[in-house]
Coordinates of C-alpha atoms (C1' of nucleotides) in Angstrom, one line a residue:
Chain A
M7 CA 38.7 -18.1 77.9
S8 CA 35.0 -18.6 78.0
A9 CA 33.5 -21.8 79.2
L10 CA 32.2 -22.5 75.8
S11 CA 35.4 -22.1 73.9
E12 CA 37.1 -24.2 76.6
L13 CA 34.6 -26.9 75.9
Q14 CA 35.1 -26.5 72.2
G15 CA 38.8 -26.9 72.7
A16 CA 38.3 -30.0 74.8
V17 CA 36.2 -31.6 72.0
R18 CA 38.8 -30.7 69.4
A19 CA 41.6 -32.1 71.5
A20 CA 39.7 -35.2 72.2
A21 CA 39.0 -35.7 68.5
G22 CA 42.7 -35.1 67.8
A23 CA 43.7 -37.7 70.4
V24 CA 41.5 -40.3 68.6
G25 CA 43.5 -39.8 65.5
A26 CA 41.5 -37.2 63.7
G27 CA 44.6 -35.1 63.3
G28 CA 43.8 -32.7 60.5
E29 CA 40.8 -30.6 59.9
G30 CA 39.0 -33.0 57.6
K31 CA 38.2 -31.8 54.1
G32 CA 36.9 -28.4 53.3
R33 CA 36.0 -25.9 55.8
Q34 CA 35.6 -27.3 59.3
A35 CA 32.0 -27.4 60.4
P36 CA 31.2 -26.3 64.0
S37 CA 32.0 -29.1 66.3
L38 CA 29.6 -27.9 69.0
Q39 CA 26.0 -27.0 68.6
R40 CA 23.1 -26.5 70.8
P41 CA 20.8 -29.4 70.2
P42 CA 17.1 -28.9 69.5
K43 CA 16.0 -31.2 72.3
P44 CA 17.0 -31.5 76.0
D45 CA 17.2 -35.2 75.4
F46 CA 20.2 -34.6 73.3
G47 CA 22.2 -33.0 76.0
D48 CA 23.4 -29.5 76.8
Y49 CA 25.7 -29.5 73.8
S50 CA 26.3 -32.0 71.0
S51 CA 29.1 -32.5 68.6
N52 CA 29.3 -33.9 65.1
V53 CA 33.0 -34.4 65.1
A54 CA 32.8 -38.1 64.9
L55 CA 30.6 -37.8 61.8
L56 CA 33.1 -35.5 60.2
V57 CA 36.2 -37.4 61.1
A58 CA 35.1 -41.0 60.7
P59 CA 35.7 -41.2 57.0
T60 CA 39.3 -40.1 57.3
V61 CA 40.2 -42.5 60.2
G62 CA 38.4 -45.4 58.6
R63 CA 36.2 -46.3 61.5
S64 CA 32.4 -46.0 62.1
P65 CA 31.2 -42.7 63.4
R66 CA 29.6 -44.2 66.4
E67 CA 32.9 -46.0 67.3
V68 CA 34.8 -42.7 66.9
A69 CA 32.2 -40.9 69.0
E70 CA 32.6 -43.5 71.8
Q71 CA 36.3 -42.9 71.8
V72 CA 36.0 -39.1 71.8
G73 CA 33.6 -39.4 74.6
E74 CA 36.2 -41.4 76.6
Q75 CA 38.7 -38.7 76.1
L76 CA 36.3 -36.0 77.1
R77 CA 35.4 -37.8 80.3
D78 CA 39.0 -37.7 81.3
A79 CA 39.5 -34.1 80.2
L80 CA 36.5 -32.6 81.9
G81 CA 36.3 -34.7 85.0
E82 CA 33.4 -33.8 87.3
R83 CA 32.3 -30.9 85.1
L84 CA 30.9 -33.5 82.8
E85 CA 27.9 -35.5 84.0
R86 CA 27.8 -37.9 81.2
V87 CA 28.1 -38.4 77.4
E88 CA 26.0 -40.3 75.1
V89 CA 26.4 -41.4 71.5
A90 CA 23.2 -41.0 69.5
G91 CA 21.8 -41.3 66.1
P92 CA 24.3 -41.8 63.3
G93 CA 27.2 -40.7 65.6
F94 CA 26.4 -37.6 67.4
L95 CA 28.1 -37.1 70.7
N96 CA 25.8 -35.6 73.3
L97 CA 27.3 -33.9 76.3
F98 CA 25.4 -33.5 79.6
L99 CA 27.2 -31.0 81.8
A100 CA 27.2 -31.0 85.5
D101 CA 26.0 -28.1 87.6
Q102 CA 29.5 -27.3 88.4
W103 CA 30.2 -26.4 84.8
F104 CA 27.3 -24.0 84.8
L105 CA 28.5 -22.3 87.9
A106 CA 31.9 -21.9 86.4
A107 CA 30.4 -20.5 83.2
L108 CA 28.4 -17.9 85.1
R109 CA 31.5 -16.8 87.0
G110 CA 33.2 -16.4 83.7
V111 CA 30.5 -14.2 82.3
L112 CA 30.5 -12.0 85.5
E113 CA 34.3 -11.7 85.5
A114 CA 34.2 -10.4 81.9
G115 CA 31.9 -7.6 83.0
D116 CA 30.8 -5.2 80.3
R117 CA 33.3 -6.7 78.0
F118 CA 31.7 -10.1 78.0
G119 CA 31.5 -11.3 74.4
A120 CA 33.9 -8.6 73.2
G121 CA 37.1 -8.8 71.2
E122 CA 36.7 -12.3 69.9
A123 CA 37.5 -11.5 66.3
A124 CA 40.3 -13.6 64.9
A125 CA 42.3 -10.5 63.9
G126 CA 41.3 -6.9 64.4
E127 CA 41.3 -5.0 61.2
R128 CA 41.0 -1.3 60.3
I129 CA 37.8 -1.1 58.4
N130 CA 36.2 1.6 56.4
L131 CA 32.4 1.2 56.4
E132 CA 30.5 3.3 53.9
F133 CA 26.7 3.3 54.2
V134 CA 23.6 5.3 53.5
S135 CA 25.3 7.7 51.1
A136 CA 22.0 9.0 50.1
N137 CA 21.9 11.6 47.4
P138 CA 21.6 15.1 48.9
T139 CA 18.5 15.9 46.9
G140 CA 15.8 15.1 49.5
P141 CA 14.9 13.7 52.9
L142 CA 15.9 10.3 54.0
T143 CA 13.3 7.6 53.3
V144 CA 12.5 4.5 55.3
A145 CA 14.7 2.6 52.9
H146 CA 17.6 4.8 54.0
G147 CA 16.6 4.1 57.5
R148 CA 17.2 0.4 56.9
H149 CA 20.7 1.2 55.5
A150 CA 21.4 3.5 58.5
A151 CA 20.2 1.0 61.1
Y152 CA 22.1 -1.8 59.3
G153 CA 25.4 0.0 58.8
D154 CA 25.5 1.6 62.2
S155 CA 24.7 -1.7 63.9
L156 CA 27.2 -3.5 61.8
A157 CA 29.8 -0.9 62.8
R158 CA 29.0 -1.4 66.5
V159 CA 29.2 -5.2 66.1
L160 CA 32.5 -5.0 64.3
E161 CA 33.9 -2.7 66.9
F162 CA 32.8 -4.9 69.7
A163 CA 34.3 -7.9 68.0
G164 CA 37.6 -6.2 68.0
H165 CA 37.9 -4.2 64.7
R166 CA 38.4 -0.5 64.3
V167 CA 35.6 1.0 62.1
H168 CA 35.5 4.3 60.3
R169 CA 32.0 5.3 59.3
E170 CA 31.7 7.2 56.1
F171 CA 29.0 8.9 54.2
Y172 CA 29.7 9.6 50.5
I173 CA 27.8 12.6 49.1
N174 CA 27.0 12.7 45.4
D175 CA 27.1 16.5 45.2
Y176 CA 28.2 16.6 41.6
G177 CA 26.6 16.1 38.2
T178 CA 23.3 16.1 36.6
Q179 CA 21.0 15.2 39.4
V180 CA 22.3 18.1 41.5
R181 CA 21.6 20.5 38.6
R182 CA 18.1 19.0 38.3
L183 CA 17.5 19.8 42.0
G184 CA 18.5 23.4 41.3
E185 CA 16.1 23.6 38.3
S186 CA 13.3 22.0 40.4
I187 CA 13.8 24.5 43.2
R188 CA 13.6 27.4 40.8
A189 CA 10.6 26.1 38.8
R190 CA 8.7 25.4 42.0
A191 CA 9.4 28.9 43.3
R192 CA 8.3 30.5 40.0
G193 CA 5.1 28.4 39.8
E194 CA 6.4 26.7 36.6
P195 CA 6.1 23.0 36.0
V196 CA 8.9 21.0 37.4
P197 CA 11.1 19.5 34.7
Q198 CA 10.3 15.9 33.8
D199 CA 13.5 14.5 35.4
G200 CA 13.2 16.9 38.2
Y201 CA 12.1 16.5 41.8
Q202 CA 8.4 16.7 42.3
G203 CA 8.2 16.4 46.1
D204 CA 6.7 19.1 48.2
Y205 CA 9.8 19.4 50.2
V206 CA 11.5 21.1 47.3
A207 CA 9.6 24.3 48.0
D208 CA 11.1 24.5 51.5
L209 CA 14.7 24.1 50.7
V210 CA 15.5 27.6 49.7
D211 CA 14.0 30.9 50.6
P212 CA 11.2 31.6 48.0
Q213 CA 12.4 35.0 47.1
L214 CA 15.9 33.8 46.4
A215 CA 14.7 30.7 44.7
R216 CA 12.9 32.8 42.1
E217 CA 15.9 34.9 41.3
A218 CA 19.1 33.0 41.8
D219 CA 20.7 31.0 39.1
V220 CA 20.4 27.2 38.9
E221 CA 24.0 26.6 40.0
E222 CA 23.5 28.6 43.1
L223 CA 20.2 27.0 43.9
A224 CA 21.6 23.6 43.5
R225 CA 24.4 24.4 45.9
L226 CA 21.9 25.8 48.5
G227 CA 19.5 22.9 47.9
V228 CA 22.2 20.4 48.5
A229 CA 23.3 22.2 51.7
A230 CA 19.8 22.3 53.0
C231 CA 19.2 18.6 52.3
L232 CA 22.4 17.6 53.9
E233 CA 21.6 19.5 57.0
E234 CA 18.3 17.7 57.3
I235 CA 19.9 14.3 56.5
E236 CA 22.4 14.8 59.3
A237 CA 19.7 15.9 61.7
T238 CA 17.6 12.9 60.9
L239 CA 20.5 10.5 61.4
E240 CA 21.4 12.2 64.6
R241 CA 17.9 11.6 65.8
F242 CA 18.2 8.0 64.7
G243 CA 21.4 7.6 66.7
V244 CA 23.7 7.4 63.7
R245 CA 26.9 9.4 63.4
F246 CA 29.6 9.4 60.8
D247 CA 33.3 10.0 61.1
T248 CA 33.6 11.4 57.6
W249 CA 31.2 13.0 55.2
F250 CA 33.0 12.7 51.9
F251 CA 32.0 15.1 49.1
E252 CA 32.2 13.7 45.6
S253 CA 33.0 17.2 44.4
S254 CA 36.2 17.2 46.4
L255 CA 37.6 14.6 44.0
H256 CA 37.4 17.0 41.1
S257 CA 39.9 19.8 40.6
S258 CA 37.1 22.3 40.1
R259 CA 34.6 22.2 42.9
P260 CA 31.5 24.0 42.0
S261 CA 29.4 23.0 45.0
G262 CA 32.1 24.1 47.4
G263 CA 31.1 21.8 50.2
S264 CA 34.3 20.1 50.4
A265 CA 35.8 22.3 52.9
E266 CA 33.9 20.4 55.6
S267 CA 35.2 17.1 54.3
E268 CA 38.1 15.6 56.2
A269 CA 39.3 14.5 52.8
G270 CA 39.0 17.9 51.2
G271 CA 42.6 18.8 51.4
G272 CA 44.3 16.1 49.6
A273 CA 41.5 14.9 47.5
A274 CA 41.4 17.5 44.8
E275 CA 43.5 15.7 42.2
T276 CA 42.4 12.3 43.1
L277 CA 40.3 11.8 40.1
G278 CA 43.0 12.8 37.7
R279 CA 45.5 10.6 39.5
A280 CA 43.2 7.6 39.4
L281 CA 42.7 8.0 35.7
A282 CA 46.4 8.4 35.1
D283 CA 47.1 5.2 37.2
L284 CA 44.6 3.3 35.1
E285 CA 46.1 4.5 32.0
R286 CA 49.6 3.5 33.2
A287 CA 48.3 0.1 34.0
G288 CA 47.1 -0.2 30.4
A289 CA 43.5 -0.7 31.5
V290 CA 41.9 2.1 29.4
Y291 CA 41.4 2.8 25.8
R292 CA 39.6 5.4 23.6
A293 CA 36.8 4.3 21.4
D294 CA 33.8 6.2 19.9
G295 CA 35.2 9.4 21.3
A296 CA 35.0 8.2 24.9
L297 CA 37.5 6.8 27.4
W298 CA 36.8 3.2 28.4
L299 CA 38.0 1.0 31.2
R300 CA 38.6 -2.7 30.4
T301 CA 36.5 -4.1 33.2
S302 CA 35.4 -7.0 31.1
E303 CA 38.8 -8.5 31.6
L304 CA 38.3 -8.5 35.3
G305 CA 34.9 -10.2 35.6
D306 CA 32.5 -7.5 34.4
D307 CA 30.0 -8.1 31.6
R308 CA 31.4 -5.4 29.4
D309 CA 33.7 -2.4 29.4
R310 CA 32.6 0.8 31.0
V311 CA 32.9 4.5 30.2
L312 CA 35.0 6.7 32.4
E313 CA 34.9 9.9 30.3
R314 CA 32.1 10.7 28.0
T315 CA 32.4 12.1 24.5
S316 CA 31.5 15.5 26.0
G317 CA 34.6 15.3 28.2
E318 CA 32.7 14.9 31.4
H319 CA 33.6 12.1 33.7
T320 CA 31.0 9.5 34.7
Y321 CA 29.9 8.8 38.2
F322 CA 31.9 5.6 37.9
A323 CA 35.1 7.5 37.4
S324 CA 34.4 9.5 40.6
D325 CA 33.7 6.3 42.5
I326 CA 36.9 4.7 41.4
A327 CA 38.8 7.7 42.6
Y328 CA 36.9 7.7 45.8
H329 CA 37.8 4.1 46.5
Q330 CA 41.4 4.7 45.7
H331 CA 41.3 7.6 48.1
K332 CA 39.9 5.3 50.8
R333 CA 42.7 2.8 50.1
A334 CA 45.3 5.5 50.3
R335 CA 44.0 6.3 53.8
G336 CA 45.4 3.0 55.0
F337 CA 42.3 0.8 55.6
E338 CA 42.8 -2.9 55.5
R339 CA 39.3 -3.5 54.4
L340 CA 36.6 -1.5 52.7
I341 CA 33.0 -2.4 53.1
D342 CA 30.4 -0.7 50.9
V343 CA 26.8 -1.0 51.8
W344 CA 24.6 -0.5 48.7
G345 CA 21.0 -0.9 47.8
A346 CA 19.8 -3.7 45.7
D347 CA 19.4 -1.4 42.7
H348 CA 23.2 -1.1 42.6
H349 CA 24.1 -4.7 42.6
G350 CA 24.8 -4.5 38.9
Y351 CA 27.5 -2.0 39.8
V352 CA 29.5 -4.4 42.0
A353 CA 31.3 -6.2 39.2
R354 CA 32.6 -3.1 37.6
M355 CA 33.7 -1.5 40.9
K356 CA 35.6 -4.6 41.8
A357 CA 37.2 -4.7 38.4
A358 CA 38.3 -1.1 38.7
W359 CA 39.6 -1.8 42.2
Q360 CA 41.7 -4.7 40.9
A361 CA 42.9 -2.7 37.9
L362 CA 44.3 -0.2 40.4
G363 CA 46.1 -3.0 42.2
G364 CA 43.6 -3.5 45.0
D365 CA 43.4 -6.8 46.8
P366 CA 40.1 -8.3 45.6
D367 CA 39.3 -9.6 49.1
A368 CA 39.8 -6.3 50.7
L369 CA 36.9 -4.6 49.0
E370 CA 33.5 -6.0 50.1
V371 CA 30.1 -4.9 48.9
V372 CA 27.1 -5.7 51.0
I373 CA 23.8 -5.5 49.2
V374 CA 20.8 -4.5 51.3
Q375 CA 17.5 -5.6 49.8
F376 CA 14.6 -3.2 49.3
V377 CA 12.0 -1.9 51.6
H378 CA 8.5 -2.2 50.2
L379 CA 6.0 0.2 51.6
L380 CA 2.4 -0.6 52.0
E381 CA -0.3 1.9 52.7
R382 CA -3.9 0.9 53.1
G383 CA -2.8 -2.4 51.6
E384 CA -1.5 -0.7 48.5
R385 CA 2.1 -1.0 47.4
T386 CA 3.7 2.4 47.0
S387 CA 7.1 3.0 45.6
M388 CA 9.5 5.5 47.0
S389 CA 10.8 7.8 44.5
K390 CA 12.3 11.1 45.4
R391 CA 11.7 12.4 41.9
Q392 CA 8.0 11.5 42.0
G393 CA 7.8 12.8 45.5
N394 CA 5.7 10.0 47.1
I395 CA 8.1 9.2 49.8
V396 CA 7.7 8.1 53.4
T397 CA 10.5 9.7 55.3
L398 CA 12.5 8.2 58.1
D399 CA 11.5 11.1 60.2
E400 CA 7.9 10.1 59.8
L401 CA 8.6 6.5 60.8
I402 CA 10.5 7.7 63.9
E403 CA 7.7 10.0 64.8
E404 CA 5.2 7.2 64.5
I405 CA 6.9 4.4 66.3
G406 CA 10.0 5.8 67.9
V407 CA 13.7 5.1 67.4
D408 CA 13.9 1.9 69.3
A409 CA 11.0 0.2 67.7
A410 CA 12.1 1.4 64.2
R411 CA 15.6 0.2 64.6
F412 CA 14.6 -3.1 66.0
F413 CA 12.1 -3.6 63.3
L414 CA 14.6 -2.8 60.6
L415 CA 17.3 -4.9 62.1
G416 CA 15.0 -7.8 62.8
R417 CA 15.5 -9.3 59.3
S418 CA 18.5 -10.2 57.3
H419 CA 19.8 -7.5 55.0
D420 CA 19.5 -10.1 52.3
T421 CA 15.8 -10.2 52.2
T422 CA 13.3 -7.6 51.1
V423 CA 11.1 -6.3 53.9
E424 CA 7.6 -5.1 53.9
V425 CA 6.7 -2.0 55.9
D426 CA 3.0 -1.5 56.4
L427 CA 2.9 1.9 57.9
D428 CA -0.6 1.5 59.2
L429 CA 0.3 -1.8 60.7
A430 CA 3.5 -0.4 62.1
R431 CA 1.5 2.2 63.9
E432 CA -1.0 -0.2 65.3
E433 CA 1.5 -2.8 66.3
S434 CA 4.3 -0.6 67.5
A435 CA 3.2 -1.5 71.0
E436 CA 3.7 -5.2 70.1
N437 CA 7.2 -4.6 68.8
P438 CA 9.5 -7.3 70.2
V439 CA 11.9 -4.6 71.2
Y440 CA 9.7 -3.9 74.2
Y441 CA 9.8 -7.5 75.2
V442 CA 13.5 -7.3 75.4
Q443 CA 13.6 -3.9 77.1
Y444 CA 10.9 -5.2 79.5
A445 CA 13.1 -8.1 80.6
H446 CA 16.0 -5.7 81.2
A447 CA 13.8 -3.4 83.3
R448 CA 12.4 -6.3 85.2
I449 CA 15.9 -7.4 86.2
A450 CA 16.7 -3.9 87.2
S451 CA 13.6 -4.0 89.4
V452 CA 14.7 -7.3 91.0
L453 CA 18.2 -6.0 91.7
R454 CA 16.7 -2.8 93.1
K455 CA 14.6 -4.9 95.4
A456 CA 17.6 -6.9 96.6
G457 CA 19.6 -3.7 97.1
A458 CA 23.0 -2.8 95.9
Q459 CA 24.7 -4.2 99.1
R460 CA 23.1 -7.5 98.8
V461 CA 24.0 -7.8 95.2
S462 CA 27.7 -7.0 95.8
Q463 CA 27.7 -9.5 98.7
A464 CA 26.2 -12.0 96.4
L465 CA 29.0 -11.5 93.9
E466 CA 31.6 -12.1 96.5
R467 CA 29.8 -15.2 97.8
L468 CA 29.5 -16.5 94.2
G469 CA 33.3 -17.0 94.1
E470 CA 33.2 -19.4 96.9
L471 CA 30.0 -21.3 96.9
G472 CA 29.6 -24.8 95.5
P473 CA 27.1 -25.6 92.8
P474 CA 23.5 -25.4 93.9
A475 CA 21.1 -27.9 92.5
L476 CA 20.1 -26.0 89.4
D477 CA 16.7 -25.6 87.9
P478 CA 16.4 -26.4 84.2
A479 CA 15.5 -22.8 83.6
E480 CA 18.8 -21.7 85.2
R481 CA 20.8 -24.0 83.0
A482 CA 18.9 -22.9 79.9
L483 CA 19.6 -19.2 80.7
I484 CA 23.3 -19.8 81.4
K485 CA 23.6 -21.7 78.1
R486 CA 22.0 -18.8 76.3
L487 CA 24.2 -16.3 78.0
V488 CA 27.4 -18.2 77.1
A489 CA 26.3 -18.3 73.5
F490 CA 26.6 -14.5 73.2
S491 CA 30.3 -14.6 72.4
E492 CA 29.9 -16.8 69.4
E493 CA 26.8 -14.8 68.3
V494 CA 28.9 -11.7 68.1
V495 CA 31.6 -13.4 66.1
E496 CA 28.9 -14.8 63.8
A497 CA 27.2 -11.5 63.4
A498 CA 30.5 -9.7 62.7
E499 CA 31.9 -12.3 60.3
R500 CA 28.7 -12.6 58.3
R501 CA 28.0 -8.9 58.4
A502 CA 24.7 -9.9 60.0
P503 CA 23.7 -7.7 62.9
H504 CA 20.1 -9.0 62.7
R505 CA 21.5 -12.1 64.5
I506 CA 22.0 -9.9 67.6
A507 CA 18.4 -8.8 67.4
A508 CA 17.3 -12.5 67.3
Y509 CA 19.7 -13.3 70.1
A510 CA 18.4 -10.5 72.3
L511 CA 14.9 -11.8 72.0
E512 CA 15.9 -15.3 72.8
L513 CA 17.9 -14.2 75.8
A514 CA 14.9 -12.2 77.0
Q515 CA 12.6 -15.2 76.6
E516 CA 15.0 -17.4 78.4
F517 CA 15.2 -14.9 81.3
T518 CA 11.4 -14.6 81.4
A519 CA 11.1 -18.4 81.8
F520 CA 13.7 -18.3 84.6
Y521 CA 11.9 -15.4 86.3
R522 CA 8.7 -17.4 86.1
D523 CA 10.2 -20.5 87.7
C524 CA 12.8 -19.2 90.0
R525 CA 12.3 -16.8 92.9
V526 CA 15.3 -14.6 93.2
V527 CA 15.1 -12.3 96.2
G528 CA 14.6 -14.3 99.3
A529 CA 15.5 -17.6 97.8
E530 CA 16.8 -20.2 100.3
P531 CA 19.5 -21.1 101.1
P532 CA 21.4 -17.8 100.8
D533 CA 23.8 -19.4 98.4
L534 CA 21.0 -20.0 96.0
E535 CA 19.9 -16.4 96.3
A536 CA 23.5 -15.3 95.6
F537 CA 23.7 -17.5 92.6
R538 CA 20.5 -16.1 91.2
L539 CA 21.4 -12.5 91.8
G540 CA 24.6 -13.2 89.9
L541 CA 22.6 -14.7 87.1
C542 CA 20.3 -11.7 87.0
L543 CA 23.2 -9.3 86.8
A544 CA 25.0 -11.2 84.1
T545 CA 21.7 -11.4 82.1
Q546 CA 21.0 -7.7 82.5
R547 CA 24.4 -6.7 81.3
T548 CA 24.2 -9.0 78.3
I549 CA 20.8 -7.7 77.3
A550 CA 22.1 -4.2 77.6
T551 CA 25.2 -5.0 75.5
A552 CA 23.1 -6.7 72.9
L553 CA 20.7 -3.8 72.7
G554 CA 23.6 -1.4 72.6
L555 CA 24.9 -3.2 69.5
L556 CA 21.6 -2.5 67.9
G557 CA 21.6 1.1 69.0
V558 CA 18.5 0.5 71.2
A559 CA 18.1 1.8 74.7
A560 CA 18.1 -0.5 77.8
P561 CA 15.8 1.2 80.3
E562 CA 16.0 0.6 84.0
S563 CA 12.2 0.8 84.3
M564 CA 9.2 0.8 82.0
Chain B
rG22 C1' 18.0 -12.9 26.0
rC23 C1' 22.0 -12.9 29.9
rC24 C1' 23.3 -11.9 35.2
rC25 C1' 22.1 -11.1 40.7
rC26 C1' 18.8 -11.5 45.1
rC27 C1' 14.4 -13.6 47.2
rG28 C1' 10.4 -17.7 47.7
rU29 C1' 9.7 -21.2 55.0
rA30 C1' 2.7 -21.2 59.5
rG31 C1' -3.0 -16.8 57.6
rC32 C1' 0.8 -12.2 58.1
rU33 C1' 6.1 -10.4 59.2
rC34 C1' 10.5 -13.1 59.7
rA35 C1' 14.4 -16.8 62.2
rA36 C1' 17.0 -21.3 61.6
rC37 C1' 24.3 -21.5 64.7
rU38 C1' 27.3 -21.2 56.2
rG39 C1' 25.1 -29.6 55.8
rG40 C1' 22.8 -31.9 61.5
rA41 C1' 18.6 -35.0 64.9
rU42 C1' 11.1 -34.1 65.4
rA43 C1' 12.0 -26.5 60.8
rG44 C1' 11.3 -22.1 65.3
rA45 C1' 9.7 -17.0 67.2
rG46 C1' 6.5 -12.6 67.0
rC47 C1' 1.7 -10.9 65.3
rG48 C1' -3.2 -12.5 64.4
rC49 C1' -7.0 -16.5 66.1
rC50 C1' -9.3 -19.8 70.4
rG51 C1' -9.2 -20.8 75.9
rG52 C1' -7.2 -19.9 80.8
rC53 C1' -4.0 -16.7 84.7
rC54 C1' -2.8 -10.5 88.6
rU55 C1' -3.6 -10.4 97.6
rU56 C1' 3.5 -13.3 95.6
rC57 C1' 10.7 -9.8 92.7
rU58 C1' 6.8 -5.1 86.7
rA59 C1' 0.3 -8.6 83.3
rA60 C1' 4.6 -4.2 77.9
rG61 C1' 3.9 -10.6 81.2
rC62 C1' 2.7 -16.1 81.8
rC63 C1' 0.3 -21.1 80.5
rG64 C1' -2.5 -24.2 77.0
rG65 C1' -4.5 -24.9 71.8
rG66 C1' -4.8 -24.8 66.4
rG67 C1' -1.7 -23.8 62.3
rG68 C1' 3.9 -26.6 57.4
rU69 C1' 4.8 -31.5 51.2
rU70 C1' 10.4 -25.0 53.4
rG71 C1' 7.5 -22.5 45.3
rC72 C1' 7.9 -27.3 42.0
rA73 C1' 10.9 -31.6 40.0
rG74 C1' 15.3 -34.1 40.1
rG75 C1' 20.4 -34.8 42.0
rU76 C1' 24.8 -35.0 45.6
rU77 C1' 25.3 -38.2 51.1
rC78 C1' 25.0 -41.2 56.9
rG79 C1' 21.8 -36.5 56.9
rA80 C1' 19.3 -30.9 52.6
rG81 C1' 15.2 -25.1 54.2
rU82 C1' 20.6 -24.8 53.5
rC83 C1' 24.9 -27.4 48.3
rC84 C1' 24.2 -28.7 42.4
rU85 C1' 20.8 -28.8 37.8
rG86 C1' 16.2 -27.4 35.5
rC87 C1' 11.6 -25.2 35.8
rC88 C1' 7.6 -21.6 38.2
rG89 C1' 6.7 -16.9 40.7
rG90 C1' 8.4 -11.9 42.7
rG91 C1' 12.1 -8.0 42.7
rG92 C1' 16.5 -5.8 40.6
rG93 C1' 20.3 -5.1 37.0
rC94 C1' 22.4 -5.4 32.0
rG95 C1' 23.3 3.6 30.1
rC96 C1' 28.5 8.0 27.4
rC97 C1' 22.1 8.1 34.5
rA98 C1' 23.4 8.3 39.5

RNA sequence: GCCCCCGUAGCUCAACUGGAUAGAGCGCCGGCCUUCUAAGCCGGGGGUUGCAGGUUCGAGUCCUGCCGGGGGCGCCA
């Protein structure tokens, strides 16, 4: 148990002893937080404020009593408690507590912060799923960075994550790609709804592109695009467990790519089965010559078409079958990562999911907001059809994988981001990622200077020594280190890997302050040096872990 | 018209799902390298959290209504 959760437990127990009993109304607020000012202690708790109404005493009175309990429970690890403001309980911890906390971090080793999820789940995480009709854009890069980092965070928190890329290799857009390839090769104007980008000319051998039929060209074009997409993702450090072909859901498979799909074998009749299941559930009806799904009865605005008058199935129908297929593979939870332009699609997907008997809570859709591109101060849109795209490859080439990932993960998925390419180029050297990496490299340098032998001796010594008189910077750094566990839980539960980026930066800042104020190698007495070497090691590992969750390298030197 | 997301320092974004005096980075001004990495450090300026109400001990966060930006409301994907 980490020092922090132990402390948390002590606070809860103390509150319980005072008569708080239950959890209060509604969701329980965090009972421990890091206060904004040092005057407010190392940690503060609002339990008294939450609990006072139910026990019928004033918050300050309750806080006093909880404080008494804590004094008994924590003994000499607690320096003092204060009741402040409307009833906050401020805890001032003794150096002994900090020493114990550091030991805890070091004992956990590389697994510090790991496996704290309440219950590990088997999760299918689908992300990027870009159409195989062109190169990946910067927007896809955001999805890739987000999804991959989320997967890492979830895994670290104790879940099992299956990464999946859904390929829309079926339908009109694929045909349009074929037409565009041919038109381009023949020097004819590309059709209005076709793909205008220059890359189209390079997808298929020109000679072939002039002569082959559209079907064939579409197939070749998709294959070429996919190859490139996979290569780009590889460069970006993102790998998928399954590439799932939409065409594999249909009984006839014109694009033929499904052989590579893990799902290929059993998927063929999935679409037919899904439709039959929906029909059996009484969720479909025929009207105006089309087949409709009653999604409006399950929270959607209106009913949706599954099968057109022409007899062709809609994309929606495929997607339903796809989700049913995922469910049949035994995942406890599905997470779909979609772009903001698809948010209108969420209600119908969830409705269909429920119509098929799916647990509404088990299907989660995360919407990632747009990336707006600026070039020379001008807003440019990214449309594959219009061809004015900035590719992920270009971004990687300009600023590198680490800077790109850190930049894209630096903001919440819930907010639109602006990418000014010119600025990104100019400022890539100022990217905060280097600050974090620099702190890591600096620690490596300090540890090198001390030498491996001295470091391992320090670790042994650390188990025995008493608490040295700590510098404020040391306490601040340890508090930040200890916070990592809950940051991981937070990031996992809220599907918010950007918190890890923020945390990494804060940890690096805290270390830099420590580095400024506290000499490590050669510190006197030797116990103090041992303590600080241990602190450096713990910090280095935690930075490396945090960067690893972001898919960013942690260099030994810079 | 209806629905969803966003609005926080000059710019890009945080803020521990309701906590105390809203924080970082970049940019701007001024200082710091015979001492474990100056990709660094220290100091300074910068805010009515879009606006108006409401809920309560306490609101950037929750509720209502406006304003502004984006997206959605296809037998497109």
